[in-house]
Every structure is written in structure tokens, then in C-alpha cells.
Amino acid sequence: MEENTKNEAFEEVETEESIDTLPTNASDEIQLQSGKELALKIAHILDERKAQDIKIINVNKKTVIADYFVIAGGNSRTQVNALADEVEYKIGLEGIKPSRVEGRGDGTWVLVDFDSVLVHIFGRESRDFYKLEKLWAEGTPVEFEMTEN
């Protein structure tokens, strides 16, 4: 009988801890907002460095891989790599490191993964070929103001 009491106490504690760790709508909103803020910061960094045709797409209701895509283009392989380096450097100054960077060096498509935000930086030919904007057209575009050149 004593063992049964221990199990009931354990189940009660386990349930209380589980409730405390469940995400609430408020925390989900905060996480999405911070993802949006990060996406906007990245778009502005890319804009400052003359990236081409920058798009932000909210994909959080369409996939679990990220909340936002930032898609941009470069005019050359050198610029594609430099844009990726600049994003990684500037966001790193804020203490945020990418979990992964793929395609560096090739300069045709660099992917910088910040978990909630995936940054796709394409060369012209690769962007035309993969057409990510069309593939993720069901996502919600996020507006941001570009600087005037």
C-alpha cells in the first residue's frame, strides 16, 4: 500500500511539471515575434549590402522547419558569399549564431539556418531555377522597407 502512495505522489508531481513546461499561446506569440524581428533584421542587413529582390515569407503554418524564410539574391558568387558572411557576422554580434551554414564557397546558393529563420541567398541562375518564392507562395509575405539606392 505504501508503494501505491509513492506512485500517486510521483504522478502528481510529474503532472504539475508537465503543465508548467507546456507552451502557452503567449509564449508562442513571443517566439514568433522574435523570429519576425530576426527576419526583419536580416533583411535590412542584406539590403544595406545591396542584395537583390529581398523577400520575407512567414511559413510557420506551412512547415515545421522554420517560421520565416528570408530570400535574397546576389549578382555574383563573391557577393552571395559576402552577403552570407555579413548576415552571420552582424547577427553574431547580437549573440545569435546560426545552427548551420550550407553552400558557402560555391556561391550559387548559401543557406544560413537560424532555426526560426532560414536565410536563402542565391545567385541569379539558382534563384531562377529553384523558384522558392513560388514553391512557398502559400506562406504570408512580410513587408519591410528597403533603403532607397
PDB file of C-alpha atoms in Angstrom:
ATOM      1  CA  MET A   1       0.000   0.000   0.000  1.00  0.00           C
ATOM      2  CA  GLU A   2       2.897   2.350   0.759  1.00  0.00           C
ATOM      3  CA  GLU A   3       4.248   1.793  -2.765  1.00  0.00           C
ATOM      4  CA  ASN A   4       0.916   2.830  -4.242  1.00  0.00           C
ATOM      5  CA  THR A   5       1.067   6.130  -2.336  1.00  0.00           C
ATOM      6  CA  LYS A   6       4.567   6.801  -3.725  1.00  0.00           C
ATOM      7  CA  ASN A   7       3.355   6.222  -7.288  1.00  0.00           C
ATOM      8  CA  GLU A   8       0.399   8.586  -6.809  1.00  0.00           C
ATOM      9  CA  ALA A   9       2.714  11.286  -5.431  1.00  0.00           C
ATOM     10  CA  PHE A  10       5.115  10.789  -8.360  1.00  0.00           C
ATOM     11  CA  GLU A  11       2.288  11.051 -10.891  1.00  0.00           C
ATOM     12  CA  GLU A  12       1.033  14.243  -9.237  1.00  0.00           C
ATOM     13  CA  VAL A  13       4.469  15.896  -9.358  1.00  0.00           C
ATOM     14  CA  GLU A  14       5.033  14.741 -12.919  1.00  0.00           C
ATOM     15  CA  THR A  15       1.697  16.230 -13.993  1.00  0.00           C
ATOM     16  CA  GLU A  16       2.434  19.582 -12.344  1.00  0.00           C
ATOM     17  CA  GLU A  17       5.853  19.782 -14.037  1.00  0.00           C
ATOM     18  CA  SER A  18       4.344  18.845 -17.394  1.00  0.00           C
ATOM     19  CA  ILE A  19       1.782  21.615 -17.136  1.00  0.00           C
ATOM     20  CA  ASP A  20       4.489  24.171 -16.359  1.00  0.00           C
ATOM     21  CA  THR A  21       6.513  23.194 -19.422  1.00  0.00           C
ATOM     22  CA  LEU A  22       3.663  23.195 -21.928  1.00  0.00           C
ATOM     23  CA  PRO A  23       3.860  26.136 -24.325  1.00  0.00           C
ATOM     24  CA  THR A  24       1.124  28.726 -23.994  1.00  0.00           C
ATOM     25  CA  ASN A  25      -0.264  30.917 -26.710  1.00  0.00           C
ATOM     26  CA  ALA A  26       1.545  33.888 -25.167  1.00  0.00           C
ATOM     27  CA  SER A  27       4.953  32.231 -25.373  1.00  0.00           C
ATOM     28  CA  ASP A  28       4.240  31.033 -28.920  1.00  0.00           C
ATOM     29  CA  GLU A  29       3.433  34.630 -29.858  1.00  0.00           C
ATOM     30  CA  ILE A  30       6.672  35.875 -28.279  1.00  0.00           C
ATOM     31  CA  GLN A  31       8.689  33.256 -30.154  1.00  0.00           C
ATOM     32  CA  LEU A  32       7.026  34.120 -33.466  1.00  0.00           C
ATOM     33  CA  GLN A  33       7.535  37.828 -32.837  1.00  0.00           C
ATOM     34  CA  SER A  34      11.235  37.300 -32.133  1.00  0.00           C
ATOM     35  CA  GLY A  35      11.500  35.226 -35.319  1.00  0.00           C
ATOM     36  CA  LYS A  36       9.862  38.053 -37.237  1.00  0.00           C
ATOM     37  CA  GLU A  37      12.203  40.599 -35.668  1.00  0.00           C
ATOM     38  CA  LEU A  38      15.198  38.447 -36.614  1.00  0.00           C
ATOM     39  CA  ALA A  39      13.910  38.068 -40.179  1.00  0.00           C
ATOM     40  CA  LEU A  40      13.483  41.839 -40.470  1.00  0.00           C
ATOM     41  CA  LYS A  41      16.992  42.494 -39.104  1.00  0.00           C
ATOM     42  CA  ILE A  42      18.440  40.035 -41.599  1.00  0.00           C
ATOM     43  CA  ALA A  43      16.513  41.635 -44.471  1.00  0.00           C
ATOM     44  CA  HIS A  44      17.867  45.069 -43.504  1.00  0.00           C
ATOM     45  CA  ILE A  45      21.437  43.734 -43.322  1.00  0.00           C
ATOM     46  CA  LEU A  46      21.023  42.240 -46.793  1.00  0.00           C
ATOM     47  CA  ASP A  47      19.514  45.485 -48.066  1.00  0.00           C
ATOM     48  CA  GLU A  48      22.441  47.526 -46.698  1.00  0.00           C
ATOM     49  CA  ARG A  49      24.794  45.250 -48.649  1.00  0.00           C
ATOM     50  CA  LYS A  50      22.842  45.670 -51.911  1.00  0.00           C
ATOM     51  CA  ALA A  51      21.218  42.235 -52.060  1.00  0.00           C
ATOM     52  CA  GLN A  52      18.691  41.886 -54.867  1.00  0.00           C
ATOM     53  CA  ASP A  53      14.923  41.275 -54.601  1.00  0.00           C
ATOM     54  CA  ILE A  54      14.718  40.546 -50.856  1.00  0.00           C
ATOM     55  CA  LYS A  55      11.623  38.662 -49.727  1.00  0.00           C
ATOM     56  CA  ILE A  56      10.452  37.596 -46.272  1.00  0.00           C
ATOM     57  CA  ILE A  57       7.870  34.814 -46.121  1.00  0.00           C
ATOM     58  CA  ASN A  58       6.093  33.649 -42.967  1.00  0.00           C
ATOM     59  CA  VAL A  59       5.900  29.855 -43.363  1.00  0.00           C
ATOM     60  CA  ASN A  60       5.102  28.885 -39.759  1.00  0.00           C
ATOM     61  CA  LYS A  61       1.674  27.491 -40.664  1.00  0.00           C
ATOM     62  CA  LYS A  62       3.050  25.568 -43.655  1.00  0.00           C
ATOM     63  CA  THR A  63       6.121  23.797 -42.250  1.00  0.00           C
ATOM     64  CA  VAL A  64       7.921  22.948 -39.024  1.00  0.00           C
ATOM     65  CA  ILE A  65      11.404  23.621 -40.387  1.00  0.00           C
ATOM     66  CA  ALA A  66      11.238  27.387 -39.759  1.00  0.00           C
ATOM     67  CA  ASP A  67       8.870  30.246 -39.046  1.00  0.00           C
ATOM     68  CA  TYR A  68      10.304  32.617 -41.662  1.00  0.00           C
ATOM     69  CA  PHE A  69      12.284  32.422 -44.884  1.00  0.00           C
ATOM     70  CA  VAL A  70      14.381  35.364 -45.977  1.00  0.00           C
ATOM     71  CA  ILE A  71      15.215  35.044 -49.667  1.00  0.00           C
ATOM     72  CA  ALA A  72      17.666  37.322 -51.452  1.00  0.00           C
ATOM     73  CA  GLY A  73      19.905  37.377 -54.477  1.00  0.00           C
ATOM     74  CA  GLY A  74      23.441  38.373 -55.271  1.00  0.00           C
ATOM     75  CA  ASN A  75      24.932  39.462 -58.595  1.00  0.00           C
ATOM     76  CA  SER A  76      27.962  37.181 -58.370  1.00  0.00           C
ATOM     77  CA  ARG A  77      29.302  34.214 -56.426  1.00  0.00           C
ATOM     78  CA  THR A  78      31.522  36.593 -54.497  1.00  0.00           C
ATOM     79  CA  GLN A  79      28.559  38.760 -53.490  1.00  0.00           C
ATOM     80  CA  VAL A  80      26.454  35.718 -52.483  1.00  0.00           C
ATOM     81  CA  ASN A  81      29.218  34.553 -50.134  1.00  0.00           C
ATOM     82  CA  ALA A  82      29.829  38.088 -48.837  1.00  0.00           C
ATOM     83  CA  LEU A  83      26.113  38.550 -48.081  1.00  0.00           C
ATOM     84  CA  ALA A  84      26.017  35.285 -46.113  1.00  0.00           C
ATOM     85  CA  ASP A  85      29.177  36.254 -44.229  1.00  0.00           C
ATOM     86  CA  GLU A  86      27.744  39.680 -43.378  1.00  0.00           C
ATOM     87  CA  VAL A  87      24.480  38.229 -42.057  1.00  0.00           C
ATOM     88  CA  GLU A  88      26.345  35.684 -39.945  1.00  0.00           C
ATOM     89  CA  TYR A  89      28.729  38.357 -38.610  1.00  0.00           C
ATOM     90  CA  LYS A  90      26.141  41.060 -37.809  1.00  0.00           C
ATOM     91  CA  ILE A  91      23.626  38.703 -36.218  1.00  0.00           C
ATOM     92  CA  GLY A  92      26.508  37.034 -34.359  1.00  0.00           C
ATOM     93  CA  LEU A  93      27.323  40.393 -32.771  1.00  0.00           C
ATOM     94  CA  GLU A  94      23.918  40.129 -31.085  1.00  0.00           C
ATOM     95  CA  GLY A  95      24.841  36.735 -29.670  1.00  0.00           C
ATOM     96  CA  ILE A  96      22.872  34.704 -32.201  1.00  0.00           C
ATOM     97  CA  LYS A  97      24.857  32.061 -34.043  1.00  0.00           C
ATOM     98  CA  PRO A  98      23.487  30.010 -36.928  1.00  0.00           C
ATOM     99  CA  SER A  99      22.963  26.335 -36.244  1.00  0.00           C
ATOM    100  CA  ARG A 100      24.181  25.562 -39.758  1.00  0.00           C
ATOM    101  CA  VAL A 101      25.546  27.232 -42.881  1.00  0.00           C
ATOM    102  CA  GLU A 102      25.419  25.304 -46.155  1.00  0.00           C
ATOM    103  CA  GLY A 103      26.727  26.102 -49.627  1.00  0.00           C
ATOM    104  CA  ARG A 104      29.443  28.534 -48.596  1.00  0.00           C
ATOM    105  CA  GLY A 105      32.233  28.711 -51.127  1.00  0.00           C
ATOM    106  CA  ASP A 106      30.131  27.543 -54.068  1.00  0.00           C
ATOM    107  CA  GLY A 107      28.363  30.893 -54.204  1.00  0.00           C
ATOM    108  CA  THR A 108      25.290  29.691 -56.075  1.00  0.00           C
ATOM    109  CA  TRP A 109      23.040  29.195 -53.036  1.00  0.00           C
ATOM    110  CA  VAL A 110      24.031  29.732 -49.420  1.00  0.00           C
ATOM    111  CA  LEU A 111      21.646  28.692 -46.662  1.00  0.00           C
ATOM    112  CA  VAL A 112      22.108  30.228 -43.208  1.00  0.00           C
ATOM    113  CA  ASP A 113      19.952  28.436 -40.623  1.00  0.00           C
ATOM    114  CA  PHE A 114      18.980  30.429 -37.531  1.00  0.00           C
ATOM    115  CA  ASP A 115      16.384  27.772 -36.566  1.00  0.00           C
ATOM    116  CA  SER A 116      13.294  30.016 -36.641  1.00  0.00           C
ATOM    117  CA  VAL A 117      14.613  31.870 -39.701  1.00  0.00           C
ATOM    118  CA  LEU A 118      16.160  30.273 -42.787  1.00  0.00           C
ATOM    119  CA  VAL A 119      18.131  32.678 -44.951  1.00  0.00           C
ATOM    120  CA  HIS A 120      18.468  31.703 -48.627  1.00  0.00           C
ATOM    121  CA  ILE A 121      20.954  33.753 -50.620  1.00  0.00           C
ATOM    122  CA  PHE A 122      21.013  32.856 -54.300  1.00  0.00           C
ATOM    123  CA  GLY A 123      22.993  33.637 -57.384  1.00  0.00           C
ATOM    124  CA  ARG A 124      20.749  34.718 -60.278  1.00  0.00           C
ATOM    125  CA  GLU A 125      20.662  31.390 -62.109  1.00  0.00           C
ATOM    126  CA  SER A 126      19.996  29.326 -58.987  1.00  0.00           C
ATOM    127  CA  ARG A 127      17.196  31.602 -57.860  1.00  0.00           C
ATOM    128  CA  ASP A 128      15.523  31.361 -61.251  1.00  0.00           C
ATOM    129  CA  PHE A 129      15.936  27.579 -61.228  1.00  0.00           C
ATOM    130  CA  TYR A 130      14.686  26.789 -57.688  1.00  0.00           C
ATOM    131  CA  LYS A 131      11.943  29.460 -57.502  1.00  0.00           C
ATOM    132  CA  LEU A 132      11.494  29.246 -53.729  1.00  0.00           C
ATOM    133  CA  GLU A 133       9.050  32.151 -53.712  1.00  0.00           C
ATOM    134  CA  LYS A 134       6.752  30.166 -55.994  1.00  0.00           C
ATOM    135  CA  LEU A 135       7.236  26.956 -54.014  1.00  0.00           C
ATOM    136  CA  TRP A 136       6.296  28.731 -50.758  1.00  0.00           C
ATOM    137  CA  ALA A 137       3.662  31.027 -52.286  1.00  0.00           C
ATOM    138  CA  GLU A 138       1.078  29.835 -49.737  1.00  0.00           C
ATOM    139  CA  GLY A 139       3.161  31.469 -46.997  1.00  0.00           C
ATOM    140  CA  THR A 140       2.387  35.007 -45.900  1.00  0.00           C
ATOM    141  CA  PRO A 141       4.653  37.743 -47.292  1.00  0.00           C
ATOM    142  CA  VAL A 142       6.101  40.089 -44.668  1.00  0.00           C
ATOM    143  CA  GLU A 143       6.527  43.702 -45.714  1.00  0.00           C
ATOM    144  CA  PHE A 144       9.631  45.706 -44.843  1.00  0.00           C
ATOM    145  CA  GLU A 145      11.005  48.987 -46.051  1.00  0.00           C
ATOM    146  CA  MET A 146      14.089  48.841 -48.218  1.00  0.00           C
ATOM    147  CA  THR A 147      16.506  51.743 -48.313  1.00  0.00           C
ATOM    148  CA  GLU A 148      16.438  53.791 -51.465  1.00  0.00           C
ATOM    149  CA  ASN A 149      19.515  53.377 -53.632  1.00  0.00           C
TER     150      ASN A 149
END
